[in-house]
Amino acid sequence: DAKTTQPNSMESNEEEPVHLPCNHSTISGTDYIHWYRQLPSQGPEYVIHGLTSNVNNRMASLAIAEDRKSSTLILHRATLRDAAVYYCILRVNFGNEKLTFGTGTRLTIIP
Amino acid sequence: GAVVSQHPSRVICKSGTSVKIECRSLDFQATTMFWYRQFPKQSLMLMATSNEGSKATYEQGVEKDKFLINHASLTLSTLTVTSAHPEDSSFYICSARDGAKGGNTIYFGEGSWLTVV
């Protein structure tokens, strides 16, 4: 599986935007970039995914570099409820492929 | 609301006994479910892939005879930890893919805390 690299931890002030980076220099042409987050004592929660173009949904935005070797998850206005571990995962879009989790980024929101 | 549900959310069992954890897809059919284990402050580790109507596929280093997986229907997979020991205490999480929703979204259960005493 292609590997992703994320900072171990980040902090952000409440109500400010947060940019969570992810490097995936060995990404292949069939890999989608997925983001999940895990709140304390809960299972992971899907956030967003994309292939080449930037993506927006109600939770976040995903900015993908032109060469696809990196991406950034953007939380436009962080709240305390966004404090979680954020995982950037590469996955091909063929049915039942497993998700392999790295160490993720632990996001702390400062009130 | 949750589309993948696990039960129980917390369980305490005595060392040497077996404990079963259920994973249900609530409003979709899942031919494949995945089981993960997560120790405190660590990431999720995939244990096995559960296939409806056939044998599970275990990741390297996971004992198939200790972690029994059954996927008898399209909405239910179970993980049985046999002869549990304190080192099996962990957070167990299942996930399933909703193929009807474009095939790209995997949903996770709420997780099950297992404590072996």
Tab-separated table of C-alpha atoms in Angstrom:
chain	number	residue	atom	x	y	z
A	1	ASP	CA	0.000	0.000	0.000
A	2	ALA	CA	1.181	3.524	-0.764
A	3	LYS	CA	2.233	5.291	2.418
A	4	THR	CA	1.045	8.611	3.788
A	5	THR	CA	2.922	10.946	6.110
A	6	GLN	CA	1.194	13.300	8.514
A	7	PRO	CA	2.380	15.449	11.406
A	8	ASN	CA	1.819	13.723	14.723
A	9	SER	CA	-0.046	16.638	16.241
A	10	MET	CA	-1.388	20.100	15.539
A	11	GLU	CA	-3.109	22.797	17.527
A	12	SER	CA	-5.553	25.394	16.384
A	13	ASN	CA	-7.636	28.096	17.994
A	14	GLU	CA	-11.359	27.687	18.095
A	15	GLU	CA	-13.284	29.323	15.248
A	16	GLU	CA	-10.186	29.582	13.080
A	17	PRO	CA	-9.450	27.575	9.936
A	18	VAL	CA	-7.304	24.471	10.218
A	19	HIS	CA	-5.121	23.051	7.476
A	20	LEU	CA	-4.085	19.437	8.003
A	21	PRO	CA	-1.356	18.316	5.582
A	22	CYS	CA	-0.699	14.867	4.188
A	23	ASN	CA	2.158	13.720	1.993
A	24	HIS	CA	1.722	10.737	-0.304
A	25	SER	CA	4.607	10.892	-2.734
A	26	THR	CA	4.200	7.268	-3.890
A	27	ILE	CA	0.520	7.597	-4.756
A	28	SER	CA	-0.579	5.674	-7.830
A	29	GLY	CA	-3.007	6.764	-10.488
A	30	THR	CA	-5.826	4.633	-9.098
A	31	ASP	CA	-5.486	5.751	-5.470
A	32	TYR	CA	-8.192	7.918	-3.990
A	33	ILE	CA	-7.271	10.151	-1.056
A	34	HIS	CA	-9.549	9.528	1.897
A	35	TRP	CA	-9.768	11.350	5.193
A	36	TYR	CA	-11.292	9.914	8.323
A	37	ARG	CA	-11.298	11.243	11.828
A	38	GLN	CA	-11.618	9.518	15.152
A	39	LEU	CA	-13.068	11.226	18.168
A	40	PRO	CA	-12.049	9.892	21.572
A	41	SER	CA	-13.454	6.438	22.312
A	42	GLN	CA	-15.345	6.240	19.025
A	43	GLY	CA	-14.906	4.490	15.723
A	44	PRO	CA	-13.495	6.483	12.802
A	45	GLU	CA	-15.815	8.783	10.902
A	46	TYR	CA	-15.645	9.453	7.172
A	47	VAL	CA	-14.767	13.064	6.391
A	48	ILE	CA	-14.065	13.433	2.683
A	49	HIS	CA	-12.327	11.854	-0.271
A	50	GLY	CA	-11.050	12.895	-3.680
A	51	LEU	CA	-9.017	11.822	-6.673
A	52	THR	CA	-7.643	14.845	-8.521
A	53	SER	CA	-9.923	17.829	-8.101
A	54	ASN	CA	-10.521	19.742	-4.909
A	55	VAL	CA	-13.611	18.609	-3.049
A	56	ASN	CA	-15.988	20.314	-0.667
A	57	ASN	CA	-18.655	18.916	1.624
A	58	ARG	CA	-20.471	20.053	4.722
A	59	MET	CA	-17.672	18.882	6.984
A	60	ALA	CA	-14.525	20.029	5.219
A	61	SER	CA	-12.664	20.776	2.029
A	62	LEU	CA	-9.933	18.714	0.441
A	63	ALA	CA	-7.234	20.434	-1.559
A	64	ILE	CA	-5.179	18.100	-3.735
A	65	ALA	CA	-1.861	19.137	-5.207
A	66	GLU	CA	-1.587	19.125	-8.961
A	67	ASP	CA	0.949	16.276	-8.877
A	68	ARG	CA	-1.217	14.467	-6.279
A	69	LYS	CA	1.771	13.898	-4.046
A	70	SER	CA	0.215	15.840	-1.213
A	71	SER	CA	-3.152	16.992	-0.005
A	72	THR	CA	-4.602	19.233	2.685
A	73	LEU	CA	-7.747	18.784	4.687
A	74	ILE	CA	-9.290	22.130	5.512
A	75	LEU	CA	-11.661	22.709	8.381
A	76	HIS	CA	-13.007	26.157	7.702
A	77	ARG	CA	-13.960	27.082	11.234
A	78	ALA	CA	-12.758	24.712	13.912
A	79	THR	CA	-14.916	23.973	16.914
A	80	LEU	CA	-14.101	22.062	20.068
A	81	ARG	CA	-15.973	19.111	18.607
A	82	ASP	CA	-13.393	18.889	15.828
A	83	ALA	CA	-10.731	17.759	18.287
A	84	ALA	CA	-9.833	14.306	17.020
A	85	VAL	CA	-7.196	12.210	15.304
A	86	TYR	CA	-7.343	12.784	11.546
A	87	TYR	CA	-6.203	10.030	9.227
A	88	CYS	CA	-5.199	10.460	5.597
A	89	ILE	CA	-5.519	7.157	3.754
A	90	LEU	CA	-4.972	6.084	0.169
A	91	ARG	CA	-7.411	3.599	-1.256
A	92	VAL	CA	-8.176	2.296	-4.710
A	93	ASN	CA	-11.768	2.591	-5.817
A	94	PHE	CA	-12.478	-1.070	-6.363
A	95	GLY	CA	-15.033	-2.464	-3.992
A	96	ASN	CA	-13.878	-4.143	-0.841
A	97	GLU	CA	-10.356	-2.913	-0.382
A	98	LYS	CA	-9.332	-2.568	3.224
A	99	LEU	CA	-8.366	0.719	4.814
A	100	THR	CA	-4.892	0.781	6.320
A	101	PHE	CA	-4.461	3.411	8.997
A	102	GLY	CA	-1.253	5.296	9.698
A	103	THR	CA	-0.577	7.236	12.861
A	104	GLY	CA	-2.690	10.246	11.881
A	105	THR	CA	-2.616	13.805	13.209
A	106	ARG	CA	-3.975	14.544	16.658
A	107	LEU	CA	-5.748	17.886	16.401
A	108	THR	CA	-6.192	19.911	19.556
A	109	ILE	CA	-8.559	22.858	19.530
A	110	ILE	CA	-7.753	25.665	21.922
A	111	PRO	CA	-10.801	27.488	23.307
B	1	GLY	CA	-27.368	8.231	12.793
B	2	ALA	CA	-25.074	5.238	12.922
B	3	VAL	CA	-25.209	2.954	9.930
B	4	VAL	CA	-22.888	0.357	11.437
B	5	SER	CA	-23.635	-0.736	14.966
B	6	GLN	CA	-21.583	-2.790	17.383
B	7	HIS	CA	-22.697	-4.637	20.455
B	8	PRO	CA	-21.764	-4.635	23.227
B	9	SER	CA	-20.126	-1.245	23.518
B	10	ARG	CA	-18.303	-2.364	26.643
B	11	VAL	CA	-17.690	-5.802	28.041
B	12	ILE	CA	-15.687	-7.185	30.915
B	13	CYS	CA	-14.869	-10.866	30.963
B	14	LYS	CA	-12.798	-13.198	33.059
B	15	SER	CA	-9.501	-14.519	31.807
B	16	GLY	CA	-9.959	-17.807	29.993
B	17	THR	CA	-13.525	-17.179	28.880
B	18	SER	CA	-14.764	-16.264	25.412
B	19	VAL	CA	-16.582	-13.128	24.394
B	20	LYS	CA	-18.531	-12.311	21.234
B	21	ILE	CA	-18.796	-8.891	19.626
B	22	GLU	CA	-21.441	-8.232	16.971
B	23	CYS	CA	-21.215	-5.836	14.046
B	24	ARG	CA	-24.359	-4.967	12.111
B	25	SER	CA	-24.919	-2.847	9.037
B	26	LEU	CA	-28.222	-1.164	9.780
B	27	ASP	CA	-29.577	0.001	6.442
B	28	PHE	CA	-27.406	-1.614	3.840
B	29	GLN	CA	-26.042	-4.996	2.933
B	30	ALA	CA	-22.361	-5.608	3.432
B	31	THR	CA	-20.715	-8.553	1.729
B	32	THR	CA	-17.466	-7.561	3.368
B	33	MET	CA	-16.773	-6.239	6.825
B	34	PHE	CA	-13.469	-5.471	8.474
B	35	TRP	CA	-12.325	-5.941	12.053
B	36	TYR	CA	-9.735	-3.698	13.692
B	37	ARG	CA	-8.101	-3.572	17.088
B	38	GLN	CA	-6.820	-0.417	18.697
B	39	PHE	CA	-4.689	-0.122	21.809
B	40	PRO	CA	-4.619	3.150	23.781
B	41	LYS	CA	-2.802	5.994	22.023
B	42	GLN	CA	-2.188	3.813	18.977
B	43	SER	CA	-3.664	3.636	15.516
B	44	LEU	CA	-6.142	1.067	14.263
B	45	MET	CA	-4.665	-2.268	13.288
B	46	LEU	CA	-6.563	-4.380	10.792
B	47	MET	CA	-7.131	-7.876	12.125
B	48	ALA	CA	-9.189	-9.560	9.441
B	49	THR	CA	-11.541	-9.173	6.523
B	50	SER	CA	-14.900	-10.838	7.043
B	51	ASN	CA	-16.554	-12.227	3.930
B	52	GLU	CA	-20.235	-13.193	3.899
B	53	GLY	CA	-20.666	-16.912	3.378
B	54	SER	CA	-16.976	-17.738	3.343
B	55	LYS	CA	-13.945	-17.824	5.585
B	56	ALA	CA	-12.414	-14.658	6.898
B	57	THR	CA	-9.044	-13.475	5.686
B	58	TYR	CA	-6.680	-12.754	8.553
B	59	GLU	CA	-3.790	-10.320	8.568
B	60	GLN	CA	-0.326	-11.599	9.256
B	61	GLY	CA	0.266	-12.269	12.921
B	62	VAL	CA	-3.419	-12.522	13.881
B	63	GLU	CA	-4.363	-15.934	15.272
B	64	LYS	CA	-7.419	-17.227	13.435
B	65	ASP	CA	-8.187	-19.784	16.122
B	66	LYS	CA	-8.188	-17.150	18.812
B	67	PHE	CA	-10.192	-14.507	16.976
B	68	LEU	CA	-13.082	-16.351	15.356
B	69	ILE	CA	-15.004	-14.417	12.749
B	70	ASN	CA	-18.381	-15.411	11.383
B	71	HIS	CA	-20.243	-13.522	8.674
B	72	ALA	CA	-23.448	-15.487	8.365
B	73	SER	CA	-25.604	-12.807	6.783
B	74	LEU	CA	-25.239	-9.674	4.711
B	75	THR	CA	-25.849	-7.483	7.729
B	76	LEU	CA	-24.070	-9.271	10.550
B	77	SER	CA	-20.490	-10.218	11.335
B	78	THR	CA	-19.315	-11.469	14.705
B	79	LEU	CA	-15.888	-11.549	16.315
B	80	THR	CA	-15.352	-14.054	19.121
B	81	VAL	CA	-12.277	-13.682	21.265
B	82	THR	CA	-11.628	-17.161	22.608
B	83	SER	CA	-9.774	-17.951	25.817
B	84	ALA	CA	-9.334	-14.268	26.455
B	85	HIS	CA	-6.333	-12.982	28.350
B	86	PRO	CA	-5.619	-9.541	29.816
B	87	GLU	CA	-3.415	-8.676	26.843
B	88	ASP	CA	-6.497	-9.022	24.615
B	89	SER	CA	-8.016	-6.018	26.371
B	90	SER	CA	-8.474	-3.453	23.645
B	91	PHE	CA	-10.893	-1.377	21.597
B	92	TYR	CA	-12.343	-3.511	18.784
B	93	ILE	CA	-13.851	-1.739	15.793
B	94	CYS	CA	-15.655	-3.071	12.750
B	95	SER	CA	-16.363	-1.407	9.432
B	96	ALA	CA	-18.382	-2.119	6.314
B	97	ARG	CA	-18.668	-0.721	2.804
B	98	ASP	CA	-21.983	0.476	1.483
B	99	GLY	CA	-21.716	-0.600	-2.130
B	100	ALA	CA	-24.938	1.150	-3.047
B	101	LYS	CA	-23.457	4.557	-2.317
B	102	GLY	CA	-20.991	4.680	-5.136
B	103	GLY	CA	-18.771	2.036	-3.595
B	104	ASN	CA	-16.383	4.452	-1.959
B	105	THR	CA	-17.629	5.045	1.568
B	106	ILE	CA	-16.698	2.781	4.420
B	107	TYR	CA	-18.612	3.185	7.649
B	108	PHE	CA	-17.272	2.276	11.052
B	109	GLY	CA	-19.024	1.007	14.126
B	110	GLU	CA	-18.849	2.794	17.434
B	111	GLY	CA	-16.316	0.314	18.745
B	112	SER	CA	-16.383	-2.197	21.583
B	113	TRP	CA	-14.198	-1.940	24.641
B	114	LEU	CA	-13.063	-5.313	25.897
B	115	THR	CA	-11.522	-5.624	29.324
B	116	VAL	CA	-10.216	-9.019	30.406
B	117	VAL	CA	-9.677	-9.387	34.125
